[in-house]
Amino acid sequence: MRRDVDDDSKKREYCRIVDDDDDTFPQNRISVRYPQFVGSSYGLLCFTGFYLGEDDDCYNRYIIWNPSIRKSVTIDVPYYKHVVVGFGVCPKSLDPKIVRIKIFKVPYDYNLGDTHMVWRVKVFTLNGGVWRRPLTKLPSKWFNVYVLCQTPVVVNGLIYWPAYCTRDNMIVSFDLETEEFTKIHVPSKVARRGFEIFKLRESIGTVRSGSKGRYVVWLMDYVSKSFIKLYTFSTLQVGHWNWKVVGFRDNDQLIIEKNGEYLLKNGVDRYVNEQPELVAYEPNAKQFNHLGFYFGCYSFTSYTESLLLLDQR
């Protein structure tokens, strides 16, 4: 995969997937503007972006890619703004699925100007080749639940997104087999509004910020859906960082993108703009390790090779 910049399009970013060892199929070159990683499941990676068709209409393009066999499939639909997307492979049928959630406000009292949230959900199955409604209807009391546009987490046949309703934090899950949505309550001690979730120990992990540079890592119990405190850490032991969490390793190490550092000079904090760097926090040794990777990281995910898409037309 290569990521290029098109100077003729006001430096718009492109994601280009190319099979460099096969020059006989030029149609395998796929480009999208403003690429975004949707998720990984059963050895497949899913990206999304948009492109302009020959009729100058704008389309959303979804790319399902298997790097192991160098094969990809594209799905194009009319362009929509503010769409939450998820991707996963059904464990029972091994059918890749894309979930699109469009959330918008509609008035329910024109005189008072009151509104409530409405969900419009579409599911695309690669074997079916069409967009359709989910097999299970949404609960009637799901209005005002707002799903955050974060890279979702896929664990054990479920897609998870962080969400909130008024002051209540929650996690929304989508079952890839039954296509049923479920809400999981998240206590305020575990996450604040605008929180992120990550795959951790075949479940969901969150990182909660505290005072004096202290952070707490929580793990969701897969059965009870309650949260367990794993460990705490502080970035003050290595200076003030401008950083963000991008994921976890299989050994519970936290992967952090470090974008810069605040240094105290003459009593004043001075920001040092550095090249983005990936570091890992080792909870047992309680230390940060530099990984030697100097680039920005949007999302961190584990990958397992598979032969899915091998027979896909």
PDB file of C-alpha atoms in Angstrom:
ATOM      1  CA  MET A   1       0.000   0.000   0.000  1.00  0.00           C
ATOM      2  CA  ARG A   2       1.284   3.454  -0.845  1.00  0.00           C
ATOM      3  CA  ARG A   3       0.035   6.798   0.392  1.00  0.00           C
ATOM      4  CA  ASP A   4       0.557   9.662  -2.044  1.00  0.00           C
ATOM      5  CA  VAL A   5      -0.187  13.362  -2.306  1.00  0.00           C
ATOM      6  CA  ASP A   6      -1.802  14.749  -5.431  1.00  0.00           C
ATOM      7  CA  ASP A   7      -0.366  18.226  -6.096  1.00  0.00           C
ATOM      8  CA  ASP A   8      -3.050  18.931  -8.707  1.00  0.00           C
ATOM      9  CA  SER A   9      -5.834  18.472  -6.154  1.00  0.00           C
ATOM     10  CA  LYS A  10      -4.704  20.918  -3.475  1.00  0.00           C
ATOM     11  CA  LYS A  11      -2.543  18.305  -1.749  1.00  0.00           C
ATOM     12  CA  ARG A  12      -5.366  15.892  -1.087  1.00  0.00           C
ATOM     13  CA  GLU A  13      -4.179  12.635   0.398  1.00  0.00           C
ATOM     14  CA  TYR A  14      -4.682   9.410  -1.498  1.00  0.00           C
ATOM     15  CA  CYS A  15      -4.559   5.780  -0.502  1.00  0.00           C
ATOM     16  CA  ARG A  16      -3.378   3.658  -3.424  1.00  0.00           C
ATOM     17  CA  ILE A  17      -3.333  -0.130  -3.361  1.00  0.00           C
ATOM     18  CA  VAL A  18      -1.139  -1.619  -6.085  1.00  0.00           C
ATOM     19  CA  ASP A  19      -0.060  -5.161  -6.905  1.00  0.00           C
ATOM     20  CA  ASP A  20       3.442  -4.294  -8.112  1.00  0.00           C
ATOM     21  CA  ASP A  21       4.175  -7.869  -9.240  1.00  0.00           C
ATOM     22  CA  ASP A  22       1.252  -8.065 -11.647  1.00  0.00           C
ATOM     23  CA  ASP A  23       1.290  -5.596 -14.537  1.00  0.00           C
ATOM     24  CA  THR A  24      -1.394  -7.440 -16.490  1.00  0.00           C
ATOM     25  CA  PHE A  25      -4.280  -6.131 -14.409  1.00  0.00           C
ATOM     26  CA  PRO A  26      -4.141  -2.311 -14.375  1.00  0.00           C
ATOM     27  CA  GLN A  27      -7.671  -2.281 -12.941  1.00  0.00           C
ATOM     28  CA  ASN A  28      -6.115  -3.397  -9.627  1.00  0.00           C
ATOM     29  CA  ARG A  29      -4.940   0.170  -9.075  1.00  0.00           C
ATOM     30  CA  ILE A  30      -7.367   1.736  -6.601  1.00  0.00           C
ATOM     31  CA  SER A  31      -7.249   5.349  -5.417  1.00  0.00           C
ATOM     32  CA  VAL A  32      -9.389   7.161  -2.866  1.00  0.00           C
ATOM     33  CA  ARG A  33      -9.201  10.651  -1.422  1.00  0.00           C
ATOM     34  CA  TYR A  34      -8.764  11.214   2.317  1.00  0.00           C
ATOM     35  CA  PRO A  35      -8.291   7.516   3.157  1.00  0.00           C
ATOM     36  CA  GLN A  36      -9.497   6.232   6.499  1.00  0.00           C
ATOM     37  CA  PHE A  37      -8.857   2.856   8.085  1.00  0.00           C
ATOM     38  CA  VAL A  38     -12.138   1.142   8.993  1.00  0.00           C
ATOM     39  CA  GLY A  39     -10.952  -2.113  10.546  1.00  0.00           C
ATOM     40  CA  SER A  40      -9.285  -5.507  10.286  1.00  0.00           C
ATOM     41  CA  SER A  41     -10.911  -8.927  10.576  1.00  0.00           C
ATOM     42  CA  TYR A  42      -9.852 -12.469   9.564  1.00  0.00           C
ATOM     43  CA  GLY A  43      -6.872 -11.204   7.578  1.00  0.00           C
ATOM     44  CA  LEU A  44      -8.855  -8.575   5.677  1.00  0.00           C
ATOM     45  CA  LEU A  45      -8.266  -4.831   5.901  1.00  0.00           C
ATOM     46  CA  CYS A  46     -10.969  -2.304   5.104  1.00  0.00           C
ATOM     47  CA  PHE A  47     -10.407   1.314   4.046  1.00  0.00           C
ATOM     48  CA  THR A  48     -12.782   4.029   2.983  1.00  0.00           C
ATOM     49  CA  GLY A  49     -12.561   7.369   1.203  1.00  0.00           C
ATOM     50  CA  PHE A  50     -14.307   9.139  -1.616  1.00  0.00           C
ATOM     51  CA  TYR A  51     -13.716   9.803  -5.282  1.00  0.00           C
ATOM     52  CA  LEU A  52     -15.277  11.691  -8.167  1.00  0.00           C
ATOM     53  CA  GLY A  53     -16.848   9.591 -10.888  1.00  0.00           C
ATOM     54  CA  GLU A  54     -16.826  10.306 -14.595  1.00  0.00           C
ATOM     55  CA  ASP A  55     -20.120  12.163 -14.156  1.00  0.00           C
ATOM     56  CA  ASP A  56     -18.471  14.391 -11.482  1.00  0.00           C
ATOM     57  CA  ASP A  57     -20.745  12.889  -8.847  1.00  0.00           C
ATOM     58  CA  CYS A  58     -19.112  12.095  -5.522  1.00  0.00           C
ATOM     59  CA  TYR A  59     -19.030   8.518  -4.240  1.00  0.00           C
ATOM     60  CA  ASN A  60     -17.939   6.755  -1.072  1.00  0.00           C
ATOM     61  CA  ARG A  61     -15.515   3.972  -1.912  1.00  0.00           C
ATOM     62  CA  TYR A  62     -14.900   1.015   0.370  1.00  0.00           C
ATOM     63  CA  ILE A  63     -11.877  -1.198  -0.203  1.00  0.00           C
ATOM     64  CA  ILE A  64     -11.659  -4.699   1.260  1.00  0.00           C
ATOM     65  CA  TRP A  65      -8.082  -5.893   0.875  1.00  0.00           C
ATOM     66  CA  ASN A  66      -6.248  -9.119   1.648  1.00  0.00           C
ATOM     67  CA  PRO A  67      -2.509  -8.309   1.629  1.00  0.00           C
ATOM     68  CA  SER A  68      -1.603 -12.012   1.937  1.00  0.00           C
ATOM     69  CA  ILE A  69      -2.955 -12.879  -1.513  1.00  0.00           C
ATOM     70  CA  ARG A  70      -2.692  -9.325  -2.952  1.00  0.00           C
ATOM     71  CA  LYS A  71      -6.344  -9.094  -3.818  1.00  0.00           C
ATOM     72  CA  SER A  72      -8.879  -6.341  -3.178  1.00  0.00           C
ATOM     73  CA  VAL A  73     -12.552  -5.634  -3.786  1.00  0.00           C
ATOM     74  CA  THR A  74     -14.116  -2.178  -4.076  1.00  0.00           C
ATOM     75  CA  ILE A  75     -17.664  -1.113  -3.232  1.00  0.00           C
ATOM     76  CA  ASP A  76     -18.946   2.291  -4.360  1.00  0.00           C
ATOM     77  CA  VAL A  77     -22.060   4.067  -3.062  1.00  0.00           C
ATOM     78  CA  PRO A  78     -23.367   7.651  -3.279  1.00  0.00           C
ATOM     79  CA  TYR A  79     -21.483  10.003  -0.967  1.00  0.00           C
ATOM     80  CA  TYR A  80     -22.867  10.800   2.499  1.00  0.00           C
ATOM     81  CA  LYS A  81     -21.394  13.024   5.186  1.00  0.00           C
ATOM     82  CA  HIS A  82     -21.191  12.136   8.872  1.00  0.00           C
ATOM     83  CA  VAL A  83     -21.484   8.368   8.451  1.00  0.00           C
ATOM     84  CA  VAL A  84     -20.139   5.955  11.081  1.00  0.00           C
ATOM     85  CA  VAL A  85     -18.676   2.821   9.484  1.00  0.00           C
ATOM     86  CA  GLY A  86     -17.734  -0.612  10.768  1.00  0.00           C
ATOM     87  CA  PHE A  87     -16.214  -3.689   9.146  1.00  0.00           C
ATOM     88  CA  GLY A  88     -15.918  -7.328  10.179  1.00  0.00           C
ATOM     89  CA  VAL A  89     -16.146 -10.911   8.984  1.00  0.00           C
ATOM     90  CA  CYS A  90     -18.998 -13.069  10.268  1.00  0.00           C
ATOM     91  CA  PRO A  91     -17.362 -15.979  12.158  1.00  0.00           C
ATOM     92  CA  LYS A  92     -20.054 -18.461  11.078  1.00  0.00           C
ATOM     93  CA  SER A  93     -20.372 -17.704   7.351  1.00  0.00           C
ATOM     94  CA  LEU A  94     -16.965 -16.001   6.832  1.00  0.00           C
ATOM     95  CA  ASP A  95     -18.879 -13.344   4.909  1.00  0.00           C
ATOM     96  CA  PRO A  96     -17.258  -9.852   5.098  1.00  0.00           C
ATOM     97  CA  LYS A  97     -19.727  -7.157   6.146  1.00  0.00           C
ATOM     98  CA  ILE A  98     -19.684  -3.351   6.092  1.00  0.00           C
ATOM     99  CA  VAL A  99     -22.022  -1.461   8.439  1.00  0.00           C
ATOM    100  CA  ARG A 100     -22.994   2.169   7.756  1.00  0.00           C
ATOM    101  CA  ILE A 101     -24.740   4.171  10.475  1.00  0.00           C
ATOM    102  CA  LYS A 102     -26.196   7.533   9.499  1.00  0.00           C
ATOM    103  CA  ILE A 103     -27.317   9.549  12.534  1.00  0.00           C
ATOM    104  CA  PHE A 104     -29.290  12.743  12.043  1.00  0.00           C
ATOM    105  CA  LYS A 105     -31.684  15.001  13.923  1.00  0.00           C
ATOM    106  CA  VAL A 106     -35.389  15.207  13.141  1.00  0.00           C
ATOM    107  CA  PRO A 107     -37.981  17.458  14.808  1.00  0.00           C
ATOM    108  CA  TYR A 108     -40.686  15.853  16.914  1.00  0.00           C
ATOM    109  CA  ASP A 109     -42.281  19.125  18.093  1.00  0.00           C
ATOM    110  CA  TYR A 110     -42.233  21.894  15.489  1.00  0.00           C
ATOM    111  CA  ASN A 111     -43.759  24.417  17.915  1.00  0.00           C
ATOM    112  CA  LEU A 112     -41.049  23.986  20.561  1.00  0.00           C
ATOM    113  CA  GLY A 113     -38.271  23.253  18.098  1.00  0.00           C
ATOM    114  CA  ASP A 114     -37.387  19.998  19.861  1.00  0.00           C
ATOM    115  CA  THR A 115     -35.466  17.337  17.987  1.00  0.00           C
ATOM    116  CA  HIS A 116     -34.310  13.784  18.548  1.00  0.00           C
ATOM    117  CA  MET A 117     -31.751  11.537  16.909  1.00  0.00           C
ATOM    118  CA  VAL A 118     -32.666   8.992  14.250  1.00  0.00           C
ATOM    119  CA  TRP A 119     -30.552   6.076  13.055  1.00  0.00           C
ATOM    120  CA  ARG A 120     -30.500   4.832   9.498  1.00  0.00           C
ATOM    121  CA  VAL A 121     -28.456   1.631   9.221  1.00  0.00           C
ATOM    122  CA  LYS A 122     -27.382  -0.246   6.088  1.00  0.00           C
ATOM    123  CA  VAL A 123     -25.422  -3.494   5.903  1.00  0.00           C
ATOM    124  CA  PHE A 124     -23.385  -4.691   2.922  1.00  0.00           C
ATOM    125  CA  THR A 125     -22.457  -8.361   2.683  1.00  0.00           C
ATOM    126  CA  LEU A 126     -19.821  -9.325   0.143  1.00  0.00           C
ATOM    127  CA  ASN A 127     -21.559 -12.593  -0.706  1.00  0.00           C
ATOM    128  CA  GLY A 128     -24.886 -10.823  -1.250  1.00  0.00           C
ATOM    129  CA  GLY A 129     -23.399  -7.833  -3.053  1.00  0.00           C
ATOM    130  CA  VAL A 130     -26.153  -5.381  -2.029  1.00  0.00           C
ATOM    131  CA  TRP A 131     -26.849  -2.842   0.724  1.00  0.00           C
ATOM    132  CA  ARG A 132     -29.841  -3.752   2.878  1.00  0.00           C
ATOM    133  CA  ARG A 133     -31.371  -3.196   6.305  1.00  0.00           C
ATOM    134  CA  PRO A 134     -30.063  -5.201   9.289  1.00  0.00           C
ATOM    135  CA  LEU A 135     -31.712  -8.529  10.039  1.00  0.00           C
ATOM    136  CA  THR A 136     -32.702  -7.271  13.515  1.00  0.00           C
ATOM    137  CA  LYS A 137     -34.620  -4.042  14.110  1.00  0.00           C
ATOM    138  CA  LEU A 138     -33.188  -1.308  16.289  1.00  0.00           C
ATOM    139  CA  PRO A 139     -34.742  -0.975  19.759  1.00  0.00           C
ATOM    140  CA  SER A 140     -37.440   1.720  19.797  1.00  0.00           C
ATOM    141  CA  LYS A 141     -35.705   3.725  22.578  1.00  0.00           C
ATOM    142  CA  TRP A 142     -32.391   4.201  20.808  1.00  0.00           C
ATOM    143  CA  PHE A 143     -32.933   7.821  19.876  1.00  0.00           C
ATOM    144  CA  ASN A 144     -30.329  10.315  21.147  1.00  0.00           C
ATOM    145  CA  VAL A 145     -27.584   7.663  21.195  1.00  0.00           C
ATOM    146  CA  TYR A 146     -24.678   9.193  19.288  1.00  0.00           C
ATOM    147  CA  VAL A 147     -21.905   6.919  18.017  1.00  0.00           C
ATOM    148  CA  LEU A 148     -18.431   8.465  17.875  1.00  0.00           C
ATOM    149  CA  CYS A 149     -16.515   8.387  14.578  1.00  0.00           C
ATOM    150  CA  GLN A 150     -13.601   6.315  15.807  1.00  0.00           C
ATOM    151  CA  THR A 151     -11.957   3.272  14.257  1.00  0.00           C
ATOM    152  CA  PRO A 152     -14.178   0.496  15.666  1.00  0.00           C
ATOM    153  CA  VAL A 153     -12.881  -2.583  17.439  1.00  0.00           C
ATOM    154  CA  VAL A 154     -13.719  -6.090  16.175  1.00  0.00           C
ATOM    155  CA  VAL A 155     -13.597  -8.869  18.783  1.00  0.00           C
ATOM    156  CA  ASN A 156     -15.190 -12.341  18.701  1.00  0.00           C
ATOM    157  CA  GLY A 157     -17.689 -11.567  15.961  1.00  0.00           C
ATOM    158  CA  LEU A 158     -18.749  -8.186  17.364  1.00  0.00           C
ATOM    159  CA  ILE A 159     -18.007  -4.648  16.173  1.00  0.00           C
ATOM    160  CA  TYR A 160     -17.688  -2.078  18.986  1.00  0.00           C
ATOM    161  CA  TRP A 161     -17.949   1.741  18.858  1.00  0.00           C
ATOM    162  CA  PRO A 162     -17.750   4.277  21.712  1.00  0.00           C
ATOM    163  CA  ALA A 163     -20.962   6.272  22.097  1.00  0.00           C
ATOM    164  CA  TYR A 164     -22.819   8.584  24.462  1.00  0.00           C
ATOM    165  CA  CYS A 165     -26.347   9.700  25.287  1.00  0.00           C
ATOM    166  CA  THR A 166     -26.690  13.041  27.129  1.00  0.00           C
ATOM    167  CA  ARG A 167     -24.252  12.446  30.029  1.00  0.00           C
ATOM    168  CA  ASP A 168     -24.121   8.673  29.808  1.00  0.00           C
ATOM    169  CA  ASN A 169     -21.055   7.003  28.301  1.00  0.00           C
ATOM    170  CA  MET A 170     -21.630   3.702  26.564  1.00  0.00           C
ATOM    171  CA  ILE A 171     -20.276   1.234  24.024  1.00  0.00           C
ATOM    172  CA  VAL A 172     -22.446   0.124  21.111  1.00  0.00           C
ATOM    173  CA  SER A 173     -21.866  -3.360  19.695  1.00  0.00           C
ATOM    174  CA  PHE A 174     -23.054  -4.966  16.453  1.00  0.00           C
ATOM    175  CA  ASP A 175     -23.271  -8.742  16.182  1.00  0.00           C
ATOM    176  CA  LEU A 176     -21.947  -9.789  12.762  1.00  0.00           C
ATOM    177  CA  GLU A 177     -24.073 -12.959  12.790  1.00  0.00           C
ATOM    178  CA  THR A 178     -27.450 -11.817  14.167  1.00  0.00           C
ATOM    179  CA  GLU A 179     -26.919  -8.142  13.143  1.00  0.00           C
ATOM    180  CA  GLU A 180     -28.282  -7.056  16.511  1.00  0.00           C
ATOM    181  CA  PHE A 181     -27.166  -3.819  18.239  1.00  0.00           C
ATOM    182  CA  THR A 182     -26.495  -3.791  22.000  1.00  0.00           C
ATOM    183  CA  LYS A 183     -25.622  -1.028  24.472  1.00  0.00           C
ATOM    184  CA  ILE A 184     -22.983  -1.441  27.202  1.00  0.00           C
ATOM    185  CA  HIS A 185     -22.870   1.118  30.008  1.00  0.00           C
ATOM    186  CA  VAL A 186     -19.438   2.613  30.770  1.00  0.00           C
ATOM    187  CA  PRO A 187     -18.952   4.123  34.278  1.00  0.00           C
ATOM    188  CA  SER A 188     -17.624   7.678  34.450  1.00  0.00           C
ATOM    189  CA  LYS A 189     -14.563   6.444  36.394  1.00  0.00           C
ATOM    190  CA  VAL A 190     -13.623   4.398  33.321  1.00  0.00           C
ATOM    191  CA  ALA A 191     -14.161   6.940  30.540  1.00  0.00           C
ATOM    192  CA  ARG A 192     -15.115  10.513  29.853  1.00  0.00           C
ATOM    193  CA  ARG A 193     -17.191  11.875  27.012  1.00  0.00           C
ATOM    194  CA  GLY A 194     -15.254  11.535  23.786  1.00  0.00           C
ATOM    195  CA  PHE A 195     -13.388   8.436  24.999  1.00  0.00           C
ATOM    196  CA  GLU A 196     -11.734   5.839  22.763  1.00  0.00           C
ATOM    197  CA  ILE A 197     -11.707   2.063  22.917  1.00  0.00           C
ATOM    198  CA  PHE A 198      -9.059  -0.449  21.861  1.00  0.00           C
ATOM    199  CA  LYS A 199      -8.703  -4.195  21.459  1.00  0.00           C
ATOM    200  CA  LEU A 200      -7.108  -5.682  24.562  1.00  0.00           C
ATOM    201  CA  ARG A 201      -6.957  -9.393  25.572  1.00  0.00           C
ATOM    202  CA  GLU A 202      -9.716 -10.329  23.113  1.00  0.00           C
ATOM    203  CA  SER A 203     -11.934  -7.720  24.743  1.00  0.00           C
ATOM    204  CA  ILE A 204     -12.217  -3.927  25.059  1.00  0.00           C
ATOM    205  CA  GLY A 205      -9.714  -1.648  26.782  1.00  0.00           C
ATOM    206  CA  THR A 206      -9.911   2.058  27.621  1.00  0.00           C
ATOM    207  CA  VAL A 207      -7.430   4.601  28.967  1.00  0.00           C
ATOM    208  CA  ARG A 208      -8.765   7.183  31.467  1.00  0.00           C
ATOM    209  CA  SER A 209      -6.786  10.376  32.107  1.00  0.00           C
ATOM    210  CA  GLY A 210      -6.379  11.690  35.650  1.00  0.00           C
ATOM    211  CA  SER A 211      -4.558  14.430  37.492  1.00  0.00           C
ATOM    212  CA  LYS A 212      -0.794  15.068  37.445  1.00  0.00           C
ATOM    213  CA  GLY A 213      -0.207  13.106  34.267  1.00  0.00           C
ATOM    214  CA  ARG A 214      -1.684   9.911  35.734  1.00  0.00           C
ATOM    215  CA  TYR A 215      -3.567   7.488  33.482  1.00  0.00           C
ATOM    216  CA  VAL A 216      -5.536   4.323  34.237  1.00  0.00           C
ATOM    217  CA  VAL A 217      -5.982   1.355  31.877  1.00  0.00           C
ATOM    218  CA  TRP A 218      -9.301  -0.510  32.176  1.00  0.00           C
ATOM    219  CA  LEU A 219     -10.335  -3.859  30.689  1.00  0.00           C
ATOM    220  CA  MET A 220     -13.923  -4.894  30.020  1.00  0.00           C
ATOM    221  CA  ASP A 221     -14.842  -8.355  31.281  1.00  0.00           C
ATOM    222  CA  TYR A 222     -16.230 -10.075  28.200  1.00  0.00           C
ATOM    223  CA  VAL A 223     -18.943 -11.989  30.108  1.00  0.00           C
ATOM    224  CA  SER A 224     -20.211  -9.547  32.755  1.00  0.00           C
ATOM    225  CA  LYS A 225     -19.468  -6.404  30.708  1.00  0.00           C
ATOM    226  CA  SER A 226     -18.014  -4.818  33.864  1.00  0.00           C
ATOM    227  CA  PHE A 227     -14.651  -3.022  33.873  1.00  0.00           C
ATOM    228  CA  ILE A 228     -11.491  -4.060  35.715  1.00  0.00           C
ATOM    229  CA  LYS A 229      -8.568  -1.748  36.483  1.00  0.00           C
ATOM    230  CA  LEU A 230      -5.363  -3.225  35.028  1.00  0.00           C
ATOM    231  CA  TYR A 231      -2.630  -0.702  35.782  1.00  0.00           C
ATOM    232  CA  THR A 232      -1.776   2.987  36.056  1.00  0.00           C
ATOM    233  CA  PHE A 233       1.069   4.951  34.528  1.00  0.00           C
ATOM    234  CA  SER A 234       2.311   8.513  34.292  1.00  0.00           C
ATOM    235  CA  THR A 235       3.991  10.302  31.421  1.00  0.00           C
ATOM    236  CA  LEU A 236       5.629  12.729  33.857  1.00  0.00           C
ATOM    237  CA  GLN A 237       8.407  10.210  34.481  1.00  0.00           C
ATOM    238  CA  VAL A 238       9.687  10.899  30.967  1.00  0.00           C
ATOM    239  CA  GLY A 239       8.682  14.552  30.671  1.00  0.00           C
ATOM    240  CA  HIS A 240       5.548  16.252  29.364  1.00  0.00           C
ATOM    241  CA  TRP A 241       4.426  14.648  26.103  1.00  0.00           C
ATOM    242  CA  ASN A 242       1.985  15.590  23.433  1.00  0.00           C
ATOM    243  CA  TRP A 243       0.758  12.048  22.832  1.00  0.00           C
ATOM    244  CA  LYS A 244      -2.167   9.819  21.973  1.00  0.00           C
ATOM    245  CA  VAL A 245      -2.945   6.150  22.474  1.00  0.00           C
ATOM    246  CA  VAL A 246      -3.161   4.123  19.238  1.00  0.00           C
ATOM    247  CA  GLY A 247      -3.586   0.584  20.586  1.00  0.00           C
ATOM    248  CA  PHE A 248      -2.272  -2.347  22.627  1.00  0.00           C
ATOM    249  CA  ARG A 249       0.115  -5.179  21.920  1.00  0.00           C
ATOM    250  CA  ASP A 250      -0.865  -8.773  22.705  1.00  0.00           C
ATOM    251  CA  ASN A 251       1.304  -8.574  25.851  1.00  0.00           C
ATOM    252  CA  ASP A 252      -0.755  -5.631  27.227  1.00  0.00           C
ATOM    253  CA  GLN A 253       1.896  -3.065  26.287  1.00  0.00           C
ATOM    254  CA  LEU A 254       0.341   0.289  25.468  1.00  0.00           C
ATOM    255  CA  ILE A 255       1.341   1.794  22.098  1.00  0.00           C
ATOM    256  CA  ILE A 256       1.593   5.593  22.153  1.00  0.00           C
ATOM    257  CA  GLU A 257       2.254   8.083  19.389  1.00  0.00           C
ATOM    258  CA  LYS A 258       4.546  10.778  20.774  1.00  0.00           C
ATOM    259  CA  ASN A 259       4.269  13.987  18.742  1.00  0.00           C
ATOM    260  CA  GLY A 260       6.376  16.355  20.808  1.00  0.00           C
ATOM    261  CA  GLU A 261       7.556  17.284  24.283  1.00  0.00           C
ATOM    262  CA  TYR A 262       7.246  20.187  26.698  1.00  0.00           C
ATOM    263  CA  LEU A 263      10.549  21.220  28.259  1.00  0.00           C
ATOM    264  CA  LEU A 264      10.853  23.507  31.258  1.00  0.00           C
ATOM    265  CA  LYS A 265      13.248  26.371  30.524  1.00  0.00           C
ATOM    266  CA  ASN A 266      13.591  29.491  32.718  1.00  0.00           C
ATOM    267  CA  GLY A 267      10.387  28.547  34.494  1.00  0.00           C
ATOM    268  CA  VAL A 268       8.362  28.359  31.269  1.00  0.00           C
ATOM    269  CA  ASP A 269       7.171  25.262  29.435  1.00  0.00           C
ATOM    270  CA  ARG A 270       8.492  25.278  25.876  1.00  0.00           C
ATOM    271  CA  TYR A 271       7.054  22.934  23.274  1.00  0.00           C
ATOM    272  CA  VAL A 272       9.611  21.046  21.201  1.00  0.00           C
ATOM    273  CA  ASN A 273       8.102  19.961  17.923  1.00  0.00           C
ATOM    274  CA  GLU A 274       9.561  16.558  17.150  1.00  0.00           C
ATOM    275  CA  GLN A 275       8.995  13.974  14.466  1.00  0.00           C
ATOM    276  CA  PRO A 276       6.152  11.594  15.459  1.00  0.00           C
ATOM    277  CA  GLU A 277       7.477   8.522  17.238  1.00  0.00           C
ATOM    278  CA  LEU A 278       5.897   5.292  18.491  1.00  0.00           C
ATOM    279  CA  VAL A 279       6.721   4.227  22.053  1.00  0.00           C
ATOM    280  CA  ALA A 280       5.455   1.324  24.151  1.00  0.00           C
ATOM    281  CA  TYR A 281       4.686   1.282  27.862  1.00  0.00           C
ATOM    282  CA  GLU A 282       5.674  -1.967  29.616  1.00  0.00           C
ATOM    283  CA  PRO A 283       3.374  -2.298  32.681  1.00  0.00           C
ATOM    284  CA  ASN A 284       5.467  -4.941  34.488  1.00  0.00           C
ATOM    285  CA  ALA A 285       8.738  -3.020  34.210  1.00  0.00           C
ATOM    286  CA  LYS A 286       6.865   0.320  34.467  1.00  0.00           C
ATOM    287  CA  GLN A 287       8.936   1.909  31.745  1.00  0.00           C
ATOM    288  CA  PHE A 288       8.558   3.381  28.260  1.00  0.00           C
ATOM    289  CA  ASN A 289      10.451   1.783  25.384  1.00  0.00           C
ATOM    290  CA  HIS A 290      11.258   3.551  22.122  1.00  0.00           C
ATOM    291  CA  LEU A 291      10.253   1.293  19.232  1.00  0.00           C
ATOM    292  CA  GLY A 292      12.338   3.014  16.564  1.00  0.00           C
ATOM    293  CA  PHE A 293       9.385   3.918  14.352  1.00  0.00           C
ATOM    294  CA  TYR A 294       9.223   7.600  13.420  1.00  0.00           C
ATOM    295  CA  PHE A 295       5.891   8.287  11.746  1.00  0.00           C
ATOM    296  CA  GLY A 296       2.316   9.176  12.616  1.00  0.00           C
ATOM    297  CA  CYS A 297      -0.012   6.277  13.391  1.00  0.00           C
ATOM    298  CA  TYR A 298      -3.781   6.585  12.945  1.00  0.00           C
ATOM    299  CA  SER A 299      -4.608   3.146  14.277  1.00  0.00           C
ATOM    300  CA  PHE A 300      -2.786   0.062  15.548  1.00  0.00           C
ATOM    301  CA  THR A 301      -4.183  -3.416  14.944  1.00  0.00           C
ATOM    302  CA  SER A 302      -3.004  -7.016  14.980  1.00  0.00           C
ATOM    303  CA  TYR A 303      -3.037  -8.972  11.742  1.00  0.00           C
ATOM    304  CA  THR A 304      -3.446 -12.672  10.898  1.00  0.00           C
ATOM    305  CA  GLU A 305      -2.967 -14.063   7.389  1.00  0.00           C
ATOM    306  CA  SER A 306      -5.909 -15.726   5.624  1.00  0.00           C
ATOM    307  CA  LEU A 307      -7.076 -16.840   2.166  1.00  0.00           C
ATOM    308  CA  LEU A 308     -10.379 -14.938   2.195  1.00  0.00           C
ATOM    309  CA  LEU A 309     -11.191 -13.267  -1.169  1.00  0.00           C
ATOM    310  CA  LEU A 310      -9.227 -15.961  -3.003  1.00  0.00           C
ATOM    311  CA  ASP A 311     -12.321 -17.121  -4.913  1.00  0.00           C
ATOM    312  CA  GLN A 312     -14.027 -13.725  -4.928  1.00  0.00           C
ATOM    313  CA  ARG A 313     -14.855 -12.375  -8.382  1.00  0.00           C
TER     314      ARG A 313
END
